[in-house]
PDB file as gemmi writes it, atoms N, CA and C in Angstrom:
CRYST1    1.000    1.000    1.000  90.00  90.00  90.00 P 1                      
ATOM      1  N   UNK A   1     152.815 209.348 -94.388  1.00  0.00           N  
ATOM      2  CA  UNK A   1     152.060 208.453 -95.897  1.00  0.00           C  
ATOM      3  C   UNK A   1     153.543 209.268 -97.161  1.00  0.00           C  
ATOM      4  N   UNK A   2     154.138 208.363 -97.466  1.00  0.00           N  
ATOM      5  CA  UNK A   2     154.424 209.083 -99.103  1.00  0.00           C  
ATOM      6  C   UNK A   2     154.028 208.830 -99.963  1.00  0.00           C  
ATOM      7  N   UNK A   3     153.690 209.761-100.877  1.00  0.00           N  
ATOM      8  CA  UNK A   3     152.841 209.060-101.724  1.00  0.00           C  
ATOM      9  C   UNK A   3     153.192 210.438-103.139  1.00  0.00           C  
ATOM     10  N   UNK A   4     152.979 210.165-103.688  1.00  0.00           N  
ATOM     11  CA  UNK A   4     152.489 211.059-105.222  1.00  0.00           C  
ATOM     12  C   UNK A   4     151.193 211.125-105.838  1.00  0.00           C  
ATOM     13  N   UNK A   5     150.615 212.069-106.178  1.00  0.00           N  
ATOM     14  CA  UNK A   5     148.833 213.025-106.167  1.00  0.00           C  
ATOM     15  C   UNK A   5     149.001 213.460-107.654  1.00  0.00           C  
ATOM     16  N   UNK A   6     148.501 213.189-109.255  1.00  0.00           N  
ATOM     17  CA  UNK A   6     148.704 213.374-110.509  1.00  0.00           C  
ATOM     18  C   UNK A   6     146.969 214.560-110.584  1.00  0.00           C  
ATOM     19  N   UNK A   7     147.509 215.419-111.119  1.00  0.00           N  
ATOM     20  CA  UNK A   7     146.112 216.470-111.258  1.00  0.00           C  
ATOM     21  C   UNK A   7     146.472 217.329-112.241  1.00  0.00           C  
ATOM     22  N   UNK A   8     145.086 216.960-113.341  1.00  0.00           N  
ATOM     23  CA  UNK A   8     145.124 217.846-114.387  1.00  0.00           C  
ATOM     24  C   UNK A   8     145.763 219.270-114.614  1.00  0.00           C  
ATOM     25  N   UNK A   9     145.767 219.261-115.421  1.00  0.00           N  
ATOM     26  CA  UNK A   9     145.941 220.625-115.835  1.00  0.00           C  
ATOM     27  C   UNK A   9     145.986 221.383-117.523  1.00  0.00           C  
ATOM     28  N   UNK A  10     145.909 223.009-117.514  1.00  0.00           N  
ATOM     29  CA  UNK A  10     145.440 222.971-119.631  1.00  0.00           C  
ATOM     30  C   UNK A  10     147.073 224.173-119.519  1.00  0.00           C  
ATOM     31  N   UNK A  11     147.361 223.065-120.559  1.00  0.00           N  
ATOM     32  CA  UNK A  11     148.701 223.612-120.893  1.00  0.00           C  
ATOM     33  C   UNK A  11     148.435 224.107-122.421  1.00  0.00           C  
ATOM     34  N   UNK A  12     148.786 223.049-123.211  1.00  0.00           N  
ATOM     35  CA  UNK A  12     148.159 223.471-124.671  1.00  0.00           C  
ATOM     36  C   UNK A  12     146.824 221.942-124.966  1.00  0.00           C  
ATOM     37  N   UNK A  13     146.282 222.553-125.691  1.00  0.00           N  
ATOM     38  CA  UNK A  13     145.059 222.088-126.504  1.00  0.00           C  
ATOM     39  C   UNK A  13     145.296 220.260-127.253  1.00  0.00           C  
ATOM     40  N   UNK A  14     146.704 219.968-127.603  1.00  0.00           N  
ATOM     41  CA  UNK A  14     147.240 218.973-128.127  1.00  0.00           C  
ATOM     42  C   UNK A  14     147.291 218.076-127.712  1.00  0.00           C  
ATOM     43  N   UNK A  15     147.538 218.323-126.451  1.00  0.00           N  
ATOM     44  CA  UNK A  15     147.752 216.518-125.127  1.00  0.00           C  
ATOM     45  C   UNK A  15     147.240 217.116-124.051  1.00  0.00           C  
ATOM     46  N   UNK A  16     147.070 215.873-123.071  1.00  0.00           N  
ATOM     47  CA  UNK A  16     146.782 216.461-121.635  1.00  0.00           C  
ATOM     48  C   UNK A  16     147.980 216.694-120.754  1.00  0.00           C  
ATOM     49  N   UNK A  17     148.054 216.975-120.079  1.00  0.00           N  
ATOM     50  CA  UNK A  17     149.520 217.379-119.035  1.00  0.00           C  
ATOM     51  C   UNK A  17     148.283 217.391-117.486  1.00  0.00           C  
ATOM     52  N   UNK A  18     149.720 217.241-116.792  1.00  0.00           N  
ATOM     53  CA  UNK A  18     149.117 217.062-115.242  1.00  0.00           C  
ATOM     54  C   UNK A  18     150.237 217.331-114.517  1.00  0.00           C  
ATOM     55  N   UNK A  19     149.899 217.794-113.384  1.00  0.00           N  
ATOM     56  CA  UNK A  19     150.665 218.476-112.254  1.00  0.00           C  
ATOM     57  C   UNK A  19     150.927 217.293-111.197  1.00  0.00           C  
ATOM     58  N   UNK A  20     152.304 217.473-110.679  1.00  0.00           N  
ATOM     59  CA  UNK A  20     151.769 216.855-109.011  1.00  0.00           C  
ATOM     60  C   UNK A  20     152.387 217.657-108.048  1.00  0.00           C  
ATOM     61  N   UNK A  21     151.589 216.662-107.305  1.00  0.00           N  
ATOM     62  CA  UNK A  21     151.749 216.598-105.313  1.00  0.00           C  
ATOM     63  C   UNK A  21     152.537 215.325-105.128  1.00  0.00           C  
ATOM     64  N   UNK A  22     153.263 216.100-104.378  1.00  0.00           N  
ATOM     65  CA  UNK A  22     153.913 214.602-103.445  1.00  0.00           C  
ATOM     66  C   UNK A  22     154.870 215.015-102.426  1.00  0.00           C  
ATOM     67  N   UNK A  23     154.489 214.471-101.143  1.00  0.00           N  
ATOM     68  CA  UNK A  23     153.751 214.030 -99.513  1.00  0.00           C  
ATOM     69  C   UNK A  23     155.383 212.979 -99.734  1.00  0.00           C  
ATOM     70  N   UNK A  24     156.419 213.778 -99.283  1.00  0.00           N  
ATOM     71  CA  UNK A  24     156.834 213.017 -98.942  1.00  0.00           C  
ATOM     72  C   UNK A  24     158.448 213.364 -97.493  1.00  0.00           C  
ATOM     73  N   UNK A  25     158.662 212.445 -96.272  1.00  0.00           N  
ATOM     74  CA  UNK A  25     158.889 213.048 -95.190  1.00  0.00           C  
ATOM     75  C   UNK A  25     158.549 213.996 -94.899  1.00  0.00           C  
ATOM     76  N   UNK A  26     157.086 213.750 -94.624  1.00  0.00           N  
ATOM     77  CA  UNK A  26     156.089 214.864 -93.906  1.00  0.00           C  
ATOM     78  C   UNK A  26     156.256 216.277 -94.655  1.00  0.00           C  
ATOM     79  N   UNK A  27     156.627 216.498 -96.159  1.00  0.00           N  
ATOM     80  CA  UNK A  27     156.604 217.772 -96.869  1.00  0.00           C  
ATOM     81  C   UNK A  27     155.677 217.655 -98.308  1.00  0.00           C  
ATOM     82  N   UNK A  28     155.127 218.508 -98.202  1.00  0.00           N  
ATOM     83  CA  UNK A  28     155.162 218.653 -99.236  1.00  0.00           C  
ATOM     84  C   UNK A  28     155.472 219.412-100.740  1.00  0.00           C  
ATOM     85  N   UNK A  29     155.401 218.678-101.561  1.00  0.00           N  
ATOM     86  CA  UNK A  29     156.082 219.684-103.151  1.00  0.00           C  
ATOM     87  C   UNK A  29     155.216 219.369-104.009  1.00  0.00           C  
ATOM     88  N   UNK A  30     155.389 220.882-104.417  1.00  0.00           N  
ATOM     89  CA  UNK A  30     154.233 220.492-106.108  1.00  0.00           C  
ATOM     90  C   UNK A  30     154.802 221.375-107.613  1.00  0.00           C  
ATOM     91  N   UNK A  31     154.434 220.239-108.425  1.00  0.00           N  
ATOM     92  CA  UNK A  31     155.136 220.730-109.855  1.00  0.00           C  
ATOM     93  C   UNK A  31     153.459 220.744-110.191  1.00  0.00           C  
ATOM     94  N   UNK A  32     152.834 222.217-111.039  1.00  0.00           N  
ATOM     95  CA  UNK A  32     151.860 221.857-111.552  1.00  0.00           C  
ATOM     96  C   UNK A  32     152.893 221.820-113.050  1.00  0.00           C  
ATOM     97  N   UNK A  33     153.737 221.774-113.883  1.00  0.00           N  
ATOM     98  CA  UNK A  33     154.268 222.032-114.901  1.00  0.00           C  
ATOM     99  C   UNK A  33     153.835 223.368-115.418  1.00  0.00           C  
ATOM    100  N   UNK A  34     154.110 222.776-117.409  1.00  0.00           N  
ATOM    101  CA  UNK A  34     153.618 223.724-118.111  1.00  0.00           C  
ATOM    102  C   UNK A  34     152.356 224.490-117.721  1.00  0.00           C  
ATOM    103  N   UNK A  35     151.607 225.653-117.095  1.00  0.00           N  
ATOM    104  CA  UNK A  35     150.114 226.365-116.594  1.00  0.00           C  
ATOM    105  C   UNK A  35     150.523 227.150-117.472  1.00  0.00           C  
ATOM    106  N   UNK A  36     149.263 227.607-117.878  1.00  0.00           N  
ATOM    107  CA  UNK A  36     148.450 229.227-118.356  1.00  0.00           C  
ATOM    108  C   UNK A  36     147.001 229.806-117.639  1.00  0.00           C  
ATOM    109  N   UNK A  37     147.147 230.971-118.246  1.00  0.00           N  
ATOM    110  CA  UNK A  37     145.884 231.172-117.495  1.00  0.00           C  
ATOM    111  C   UNK A  37     144.471 231.033-117.814  1.00  0.00           C  
ATOM    112  N   UNK A  38     144.224 229.927-118.457  1.00  0.00           N  
ATOM    113  CA  UNK A  38     143.434 228.929-119.284  1.00  0.00           C  
ATOM    114  C   UNK A  38     143.012 228.412-117.624  1.00  0.00           C  
ATOM    115  N   UNK A  39     143.788 228.084-117.070  1.00  0.00           N  
ATOM    116  CA  UNK A  39     143.544 226.940-115.527  1.00  0.00           C  
ATOM    117  C   UNK A  39     142.729 227.996-114.908  1.00  0.00           C  
ATOM    118  N   UNK A  40     141.585 226.635-114.211  1.00  0.00           N  
ATOM    119  CA  UNK A  40     140.940 227.732-113.257  1.00  0.00           C  
ATOM    120  C   UNK A  40     141.577 227.548-111.693  1.00  0.00           C  
ATOM    121  N   UNK A  41     142.047 229.027-111.689  1.00  0.00           N  
ATOM    122  CA  UNK A  41     143.133 229.734-110.703  1.00  0.00           C  
ATOM    123  C   UNK A  41     142.836 229.584-108.846  1.00  0.00           C  
ATOM    124  N   UNK A  42     141.426 229.309-109.343  1.00  0.00           N  
ATOM    125  CA  UNK A  42     141.517 228.749-107.890  1.00  0.00           C  
ATOM    126  C   UNK A  42     141.390 227.225-107.511  1.00  0.00           C  
ATOM    127  N   UNK A  43     140.644 226.445-108.311  1.00  0.00           N  
ATOM    128  CA  UNK A  43     141.633 225.327-108.427  1.00  0.00           C  
ATOM    129  C   UNK A  43     142.926 224.805-108.467  1.00  0.00           C  
ATOM    130  N   UNK A  44     143.727 225.735-108.735  1.00  0.00           N  
ATOM    131  CA  UNK A  44     144.922 225.895-108.740  1.00  0.00           C  
ATOM    132  C   UNK A  44     146.230 226.040-107.246  1.00  0.00           C  
ATOM    133  N   UNK A  45     145.337 227.025-106.697  1.00  0.00           N  
ATOM    134  CA  UNK A  45     144.999 226.803-105.349  1.00  0.00           C  
ATOM    135  C   UNK A  45     145.154 225.607-104.504  1.00  0.00           C  
ATOM    136  N   UNK A  46     144.118 225.240-104.311  1.00  0.00           N  
ATOM    137  CA  UNK A  46     143.773 223.999-103.493  1.00  0.00           C  
ATOM    138  C   UNK A  46     144.809 223.126-104.054  1.00  0.00           C  
ATOM    139  N   UNK A  47     145.153 223.384-105.176  1.00  0.00           N  
ATOM    140  CA  UNK A  47     146.368 221.697-105.366  1.00  0.00           C  
ATOM    141  C   UNK A  47     147.823 222.533-104.648  1.00  0.00           C  
ATOM    142  N   UNK A  48     148.181 223.371-104.516  1.00  0.00           N  
ATOM    143  CA  UNK A  48     149.024 224.010-103.368  1.00  0.00           C  
ATOM    144  C   UNK A  48     149.389 223.699-102.643  1.00  0.00           C  
ATOM    145  N   UNK A  49     147.925 224.307-101.751  1.00  0.00           N  
ATOM    146  CA  UNK A  49     147.736 225.035-100.725  1.00  0.00           C  
ATOM    147  C   UNK A  49     149.022 223.670-100.001  1.00  0.00           C  
ATOM    148  N   UNK A  50     149.324 224.670 -99.285  1.00  0.00           N  
ATOM    149  CA  UNK A  50     150.002 225.242 -97.883  1.00  0.00           C  
ATOM    150  C   UNK A  50     151.474 223.981 -98.387  1.00  0.00           C  
ATOM    151  N   UNK A  51     151.914 223.753 -99.395  1.00  0.00           N  
ATOM    152  CA  UNK A  51     152.775 223.260-100.073  1.00  0.00           C  
ATOM    153  C   UNK A  51     154.323 223.810 -99.167  1.00  0.00           C  
ATOM    154  N   UNK A  52     155.162 223.283 -99.059  1.00  0.00           N  
ATOM    155  CA  UNK A  52     156.751 223.391 -98.651  1.00  0.00           C  
ATOM    156  C   UNK A  52     157.527 224.447 -99.828  1.00  0.00           C  
ATOM    157  N   UNK A  53     157.312 223.480-100.733  1.00  0.00           N  
ATOM    158  CA  UNK A  53     157.708 224.364-102.466  1.00  0.00           C  
ATOM    159  C   UNK A  53     157.060 223.548-103.002  1.00  0.00           C  
ATOM    160  N   UNK A  54     157.063 224.880-103.392  1.00  0.00           N  
ATOM    161  CA  UNK A  54     156.447 225.250-104.643  1.00  0.00           C  
ATOM    162  C   UNK A  54     157.383 225.388-106.300  1.00  0.00           C  
ATOM    163  N   UNK A  55     157.451 223.919-107.661  1.00  0.00           N  
ATOM    164  CA  UNK A  55     158.196 224.841-108.924  1.00  0.00           C  
ATOM    165  C   UNK A  55     157.494 225.102-109.429  1.00  0.00           C  
ATOM    166  N   UNK A  56     157.240 226.498-109.939  1.00  0.00           N  
ATOM    167  CA  UNK A  56     156.741 227.308-111.333  1.00  0.00           C  
ATOM    168  C   UNK A  56     156.884 227.920-112.251  1.00  0.00           C  
ATOM    169  N   UNK A  57     156.688 227.207-113.355  1.00  0.00           N  
ATOM    170  CA  UNK A  57     157.471 227.819-113.850  1.00  0.00           C  
ATOM    171  C   UNK A  57     156.103 229.432-114.651  1.00  0.00           C  
ATOM    172  N   UNK A  58     157.148 230.597-115.118  1.00  0.00           N  
ATOM    173  CA  UNK A  58     157.052 231.678-115.117  1.00  0.00           C  
ATOM    174  C   UNK A  58     157.800 231.722-116.458  1.00  0.00           C  
ATOM    175  N   UNK A  59     157.093 231.533-118.026  1.00  0.00           N  
ATOM    176  CA  UNK A  59     157.347 231.853-119.246  1.00  0.00           C  
ATOM    177  C   UNK A  59     156.893 233.035-120.032  1.00  0.00           C  
ATOM    178  N   UNK A  60     156.085 233.877-119.344  1.00  0.00           N  
ATOM    179  CA  UNK A  60     154.956 234.677-120.213  1.00  0.00           C  
ATOM    180  C   UNK A  60     155.471 235.993-119.964  1.00  0.00           C  
ATOM    181  N   UNK A  61     155.670 237.126-120.613  1.00  0.00           N  
ATOM    182  CA  UNK A  61     155.452 238.561-119.614  1.00  0.00           C  
ATOM    183  C   UNK A  61     154.134 239.183-119.459  1.00  0.00           C  
ATOM    184  N   UNK A  62     153.135 238.385-120.156  1.00  0.00           N  
ATOM    185  CA  UNK A  62     151.530 238.953-120.404  1.00  0.00           C  
ATOM    186  C   UNK A  62     150.866 237.010-119.779  1.00  0.00           C  
ATOM    187  N   UNK A  63     149.879 237.281-119.873  1.00  0.00           N  
ATOM    188  CA  UNK A  63     149.207 236.296-119.185  1.00  0.00           C  
ATOM    189  C   UNK A  63     148.276 235.187-120.985  1.00  0.00           C  
ATOM    190  N   UNK A  64     149.272 234.214-120.532  1.00  0.00           N  
ATOM    191  CA  UNK A  64     149.003 233.787-121.996  1.00  0.00           C  
ATOM    192  C   UNK A  64     148.215 232.567-121.442  1.00  0.00           C  
ATOM    193  N   UNK A  65     147.133 231.450-122.303  1.00  0.00           N  
ATOM    194  CA  UNK A  65     146.714 230.387-122.011  1.00  0.00           C  
ATOM    195  C   UNK A  65     147.708 229.701-121.812  1.00  0.00           C  
ATOM    196  N   UNK A  66     148.941 229.107-121.652  1.00  0.00           N  
ATOM    197  CA  UNK A  66     150.140 228.016-121.720  1.00  0.00           C  
ATOM    198  C   UNK A  66     151.066 228.284-120.636  1.00  0.00           C  
ATOM    199  N   UNK A  67     151.483 229.454-120.171  1.00  0.00           N  
ATOM    200  CA  UNK A  67     152.701 230.015-119.202  1.00  0.00           C  
ATOM    201  C   UNK A  67     151.867 230.863-118.652  1.00  0.00           C  
ATOM    202  N   UNK A  68     152.752 230.939-117.104  1.00  0.00           N  
ATOM    203  CA  UNK A  68     152.133 232.049-116.466  1.00  0.00           C  
ATOM    204  C   UNK A  68     153.598 232.968-116.639  1.00  0.00           C  
ATOM    205  N   UNK A  69     152.943 233.752-116.095  1.00  0.00           N  
ATOM    206  CA  UNK A  69     154.143 235.024-115.275  1.00  0.00           C  
ATOM    207  C   UNK A  69     154.480 235.304-114.518  1.00  0.00           C  
ATOM    208  N   UNK A  70     155.536 236.382-113.516  1.00  0.00           N  
ATOM    209  CA  UNK A  70     155.901 236.322-112.648  1.00  0.00           C  
ATOM    210  C   UNK A  70     154.676 236.020-111.508  1.00  0.00           C  
ATOM    211  N   UNK A  71     154.016 237.722-111.599  1.00  0.00           N  
ATOM    212  CA  UNK A  71     152.979 238.187-110.970  1.00  0.00           C  
ATOM    213  C   UNK A  71     151.641 237.071-110.349  1.00  0.00           C  
ATOM    214  N   UNK A  72     151.864 235.834-111.268  1.00  0.00           N  
ATOM    215  CA  UNK A  72     150.544 235.049-111.559  1.00  0.00           C  
ATOM    216  C   UNK A  72     151.454 234.233-110.265  1.00  0.00           C  
ATOM    217  N   UNK A  73     152.660 233.592-110.413  1.00  0.00           N  
ATOM    218  CA  UNK A  73     153.272 232.626-110.093  1.00  0.00           C  
ATOM    219  C   UNK A  73     153.302 232.765-108.505  1.00  0.00           C  
ATOM    220  N   UNK A  74     153.413 234.560-108.409  1.00  0.00           N  
ATOM    221  CA  UNK A  74     153.678 235.319-106.898  1.00  0.00           C  
ATOM    222  C   UNK A  74     152.350 235.064-105.855  1.00  0.00           C  
ATOM    223  N   UNK A  75     151.092 236.164-107.227  1.00  0.00           N  
ATOM    224  CA  UNK A  75     149.509 235.432-106.588  1.00  0.00           C  
ATOM    225  C   UNK A  75     149.367 234.199-105.942  1.00  0.00           C  
ATOM    226  N   UNK A  76     149.630 233.067-106.969  1.00  0.00           N  
ATOM    227  CA  UNK A  76     149.517 231.635-106.083  1.00  0.00           C  
ATOM    228  C   UNK A  76     150.147 231.378-104.938  1.00  0.00           C  
ATOM    229  N   UNK A  77     151.455 231.815-104.706  1.00  0.00           N  
ATOM    230  CA  UNK A  77     152.025 231.142-103.615  1.00  0.00           C  
ATOM    231  C   UNK A  77     151.518 231.739-102.578  1.00  0.00           C  
ATOM    232  N   UNK A  78     150.956 233.225-103.019  1.00  0.00           N  
ATOM    233  CA  UNK A  78     150.637 233.448-101.427  1.00  0.00           C  
ATOM    234  C   UNK A  78     149.353 233.360-100.705  1.00  0.00           C  
ATOM    235  N   UNK A  79     148.644 233.286-101.867  1.00  0.00           N  
ATOM    236  CA  UNK A  79     147.032 232.677-101.445  1.00  0.00           C  
ATOM    237  C   UNK A  79     147.261 231.281-101.447  1.00  0.00           C  
ATOM    238  N   UNK A  80     148.222 230.350-101.591  1.00  0.00           N  
ATOM    239  CA  UNK A  80     148.150 229.192-101.050  1.00  0.00           C  
ATOM    240  C   UNK A  80     149.125 228.670 -99.666  1.00  0.00           C  
ATOM    241  N   UNK A  81     149.473 229.935 -99.233  1.00  0.00           N  
ATOM    242  CA  UNK A  81     150.455 229.718 -98.570  1.00  0.00           C  
ATOM    243  C   UNK A  81     151.232 228.743 -98.688  1.00  0.00           C  
ATOM    244  N   UNK A  82     152.067 228.983 -99.667  1.00  0.00           N  
ATOM    245  CA  UNK A  82     153.295 228.673-100.123  1.00  0.00           C  
ATOM    246  C   UNK A  82     154.784 229.046 -99.096  1.00  0.00           C  
ATOM    247  N   UNK A  83     155.843 227.903 -99.045  1.00  0.00           N  
ATOM    248  CA  UNK A  83     156.648 227.910 -97.834  1.00  0.00           C  
ATOM    249  C   UNK A  83     157.912 228.784 -99.286  1.00  0.00           C  
ATOM    250  N   UNK A  84     158.315 227.618 -99.737  1.00  0.00           N  
ATOM    251  CA  UNK A  84     159.222 228.178-101.163  1.00  0.00           C  
ATOM    252  C   UNK A  84     158.764 228.230-102.425  1.00  0.00           C  
ATOM    253  N   UNK A  85     159.328 228.949-103.215  1.00  0.00           N  
ATOM    254  CA  UNK A  85     159.317 229.027-104.114  1.00  0.00           C  
ATOM    255  C   UNK A  85     160.416 229.338-105.460  1.00  0.00           C  
ATOM    256  N   UNK A  86     160.562 227.991-105.621  1.00  0.00           N  
ATOM    257  CA  UNK A  86     161.081 228.256-107.258  1.00  0.00           C  
ATOM    258  C   UNK A  86     160.728 227.901-108.790  1.00  0.00           C  
ATOM    259  N   UNK A  87     161.304 229.595-109.504  1.00  0.00           N  
ATOM    260  CA  UNK A  87     160.641 229.386-110.713  1.00  0.00           C  
ATOM    261  C   UNK A  87     161.527 228.811-111.682  1.00  0.00           C  
ATOM    262  N   UNK A  88     161.088 227.346-112.561  1.00  0.00           N  
ATOM    263  CA  UNK A  88     161.569 226.848-113.608  1.00  0.00           C  
ATOM    264  C   UNK A  88     161.252 227.844-114.993  1.00  0.00           C  
ATOM    265  N   UNK A  89     161.504 227.066-115.993  1.00  0.00           N  
ATOM    266  CA  UNK A  89     161.120 227.470-117.123  1.00  0.00           C  
ATOM    267  C   UNK A  89     161.370 229.182-117.107  1.00  0.00           C  
ATOM    268  N   UNK A  90     162.927 229.371-117.178  1.00  0.00           N  
ATOM    269  CA  UNK A  90     163.449 230.515-117.801  1.00  0.00           C  
ATOM    270  C   UNK A  90     163.672 230.854-118.869  1.00  0.00           C  
ATOM    271  N   UNK A  91     163.296 231.716-119.879  1.00  0.00           N  
ATOM    272  CA  UNK A  91     163.506 232.287-121.104  1.00  0.00           C  
ATOM    273  C   UNK A  91     165.034 231.933-120.800  1.00  0.00           C  
ATOM    274  N   UNK A  92     165.910 231.282-121.984  1.00  0.00           N  
ATOM    275  CA  UNK A  92     167.413 231.276-121.934  1.00  0.00           C  
ATOM    276  C   UNK A  92     167.932 233.273-122.707  1.00  0.00           C  
ATOM    277  N   UNK A  93     167.097 233.609-122.196  1.00  0.00           N  
ATOM    278  CA  UNK A  93     167.984 235.400-123.057  1.00  0.00           C  
ATOM    279  C   UNK A  93     167.828 236.658-121.978  1.00  0.00           C  
ATOM    280  N   UNK A  94     169.247 236.558-121.934  1.00  0.00           N  
ATOM    281  CA  UNK A  94     170.132 237.480-121.017  1.00  0.00           C  
ATOM    282  C   UNK A  94     168.845 238.317-119.918  1.00  0.00           C  
ATOM    283  N   UNK A  95     167.818 239.669-120.691  1.00  0.00           N  
ATOM    284  CA  UNK A  95     167.382 240.083-120.156  1.00  0.00           C  
ATOM    285  C   UNK A  95     166.017 239.945-120.039  1.00  0.00           C  
ATOM    286  N   UNK A  96     165.399 239.006-119.543  1.00  0.00           N  
ATOM    287  CA  UNK A  96     164.374 238.152-119.125  1.00  0.00           C  
ATOM    288  C   UNK A  96     165.166 237.099-117.885  1.00  0.00           C  
ATOM    289  N   UNK A  97     166.375 236.800-118.034  1.00  0.00           N  
ATOM    290  CA  UNK A  97     166.537 236.310-116.323  1.00  0.00           C  
ATOM    291  C   UNK A  97     167.489 237.197-115.700  1.00  0.00           C  
ATOM    292  N   UNK A  98     167.833 238.155-116.319  1.00  0.00           N  
ATOM    293  CA  UNK A  98     167.633 239.292-115.204  1.00  0.00           C  
ATOM    294  C   UNK A  98     165.989 239.991-114.548  1.00  0.00           C  
ATOM    295  N   UNK A  99     164.724 240.431-115.869  1.00  0.00           N  
ATOM    296  CA  UNK A  99     163.421 240.739-115.493  1.00  0.00           C  
ATOM    297  C   UNK A  99     163.228 239.512-114.437  1.00  0.00           C  
ATOM    298  N   UNK A 100     163.942 238.321-114.074  1.00  0.00           N  
ATOM    299  CA  UNK A 100     163.519 237.046-113.692  1.00  0.00           C  
ATOM    300  C   UNK A 100     164.083 238.032-111.887  1.00  0.00           C  
ATOM    301  N   UNK A 101     165.461 237.550-111.893  1.00  0.00           N  
ATOM    302  CA  UNK A 101     166.447 238.014-110.775  1.00  0.00           C  
ATOM    303  C   UNK A 101     165.201 240.030-110.079  1.00  0.00           C  
ATOM    304  N   UNK A 102     165.271 240.482-111.209  1.00  0.00           N  
ATOM    305  CA  UNK A 102     165.159 242.351-110.151  1.00  0.00           C  
ATOM    306  C   UNK A 102     163.459 241.558-109.634  1.00  0.00           C  
ATOM    307  N   UNK A 103     162.693 240.852-110.427  1.00  0.00           N  
ATOM    308  CA  UNK A 103     160.845 240.225-109.552  1.00  0.00           C  
ATOM    309  C   UNK A 103     161.304 240.104-108.166  1.00  0.00           C  
ATOM    310  N   UNK A 104     162.455 238.342-108.624  1.00  0.00           N  
ATOM    311  CA  UNK A 104     162.147 237.981-107.082  1.00  0.00           C  
ATOM    312  C   UNK A 104     163.041 238.965-105.773  1.00  0.00           C  
ATOM    313  N   UNK A 105     163.748 240.233-106.363  1.00  0.00           N  
ATOM    314  CA  UNK A 105     165.167 240.509-105.931  1.00  0.00           C  
ATOM    315  C   UNK A 105     163.883 240.272-103.673  1.00  0.00           C  
ATOM    316  N   UNK A 106     162.898 240.516-103.723  1.00  0.00           N  
ATOM    317  CA  UNK A 106     162.101 241.353-102.229  1.00  0.00           C  
ATOM    318  C   UNK A 106     161.422 240.304-102.168  1.00  0.00           C  
ATOM    319  N   UNK A 107     161.327 239.237-102.552  1.00  0.00           N  
ATOM    320  CA  UNK A 107     160.883 238.150-102.305  1.00  0.00           C  
ATOM    321  C   UNK A 107     161.334 236.919-101.688  1.00  0.00           C  
ATOM    322  N   UNK A 108     161.827 236.691 -99.710  1.00  0.00           N  
ATOM    323  CA  UNK A 108     162.288 236.130 -99.965  1.00  0.00           C  
ATOM    324  C   UNK A 108     162.616 234.921 -99.796  1.00  0.00           C  
ATOM    325  N   UNK A 109     161.444 234.388-100.690  1.00  0.00           N  
ATOM    326  CA  UNK A 109     160.977 232.865-100.374  1.00  0.00           C  
ATOM    327  C   UNK A 109     161.529 232.323-101.838  1.00  0.00           C  
ATOM    328  N   UNK A 110     161.298 233.412-102.356  1.00  0.00           N  
ATOM    329  CA  UNK A 110     161.826 232.987-104.568  1.00  0.00           C  
ATOM    330  C   UNK A 110     163.132 232.586-104.514  1.00  0.00           C  
ATOM    331  N   UNK A 111     163.172 231.802-105.358  1.00  0.00           N  
ATOM    332  CA  UNK A 111     164.121 231.448-105.685  1.00  0.00           C  
ATOM    333  C   UNK A 111     163.685 231.356-107.641  1.00  0.00           C  
ATOM    334  N   UNK A 112     165.250 231.876-108.270  1.00  0.00           N  
ATOM    335  CA  UNK A 112     165.491 231.449-109.881  1.00  0.00           C  
ATOM    336  C   UNK A 112     165.957 229.268-109.394  1.00  0.00           C  
ATOM    337  N   UNK A 113     165.523 228.394-111.052  1.00  0.00           N  
ATOM    338  CA  UNK A 113     166.030 227.627-110.972  1.00  0.00           C  
ATOM    339  C   UNK A 113     167.455 227.916-111.235  1.00  0.00           C  
ATOM    340  N   UNK A 114     168.303 227.094-110.865  1.00  0.00           N  
ATOM    341  CA  UNK A 114     169.736 226.414-111.075  1.00  0.00           C  
ATOM    342  C   UNK A 114     170.082 225.322-111.384  1.00  0.00           C  
ATOM    343  N   UNK A 115     170.827 225.103-112.155  1.00  0.00           N  
ATOM    344  CA  UNK A 115     171.350 223.454-112.784  1.00  0.00           C  
ATOM    345  C   UNK A 115     172.354 222.826-111.613  1.00  0.00           C  
ATOM    346  N   UNK A 116     171.863 221.806-111.180  1.00  0.00           N  
ATOM    347  CA  UNK A 116     172.305 220.902-110.161  1.00  0.00           C  
ATOM    348  C   UNK A 116     172.167 221.510-108.761  1.00  0.00           C  
ATOM    349  N   UNK A 117     170.853 222.489-108.792  1.00  0.00           N  
ATOM    350  CA  UNK A 117     170.828 223.310-107.636  1.00  0.00           C  
ATOM    351  C   UNK A 117     169.976 222.153-106.368  1.00  0.00           C  
ATOM    352  N   UNK A 118     170.359 222.483-105.486  1.00  0.00           N  
ATOM    353  CA  UNK A 118     169.878 221.562-103.928  1.00  0.00           C  
ATOM    354  C   UNK A 118     169.053 222.396-103.124  1.00  0.00           C  
ATOM    355  N   UNK A 119     167.915 221.944-102.935  1.00  0.00           N  
ATOM    356  CA  UNK A 119     166.982 222.638-102.018  1.00  0.00           C  
ATOM    357  C   UNK A 119     166.118 222.030-101.012  1.00  0.00           C  
ATOM    358  N   UNK A 120     167.054 222.648 -99.551  1.00  0.00           N  
ATOM    359  CA  UNK A 120     166.753 222.211 -97.944  1.00  0.00           C  
ATOM    360  C   UNK A 120     165.276 221.921 -97.786  1.00  0.00           C  
ATOM    361  N   UNK A 121     164.656 221.249 -97.833  1.00  0.00           N  
ATOM    362  CA  UNK A 121     163.621 221.796 -97.109  1.00  0.00           C  
ATOM    363  C   UNK A 121     162.993 221.229 -95.422  1.00  0.00           C  
TER     364      UNK A 121                                                      
END                                                                             
């Protein structure tokens, strides 16, 4: 059965944010949107659990109430048994992009988002 479920996430206090879990063709894709350390991590693990693909933002260099770090994204993927991870919302700063490439180099199931990217599930 194909369906989309949304769930509340904590990003900024001035508007409500949601993530989504998409079941299509027997595959699960989860995109929590912009999310930070203020969100209950165990709740997020349960929302992401068993995903074939996790699209996760990692825009912070240290834990932040509004954005994840690379390390938080990796911990989430590991705890939730995610098969593939694509890091999105990466700062367009050469040093930051190099840091992202360095972070994922030993993580075969991690990729960085690119324009016109096609992902096989």
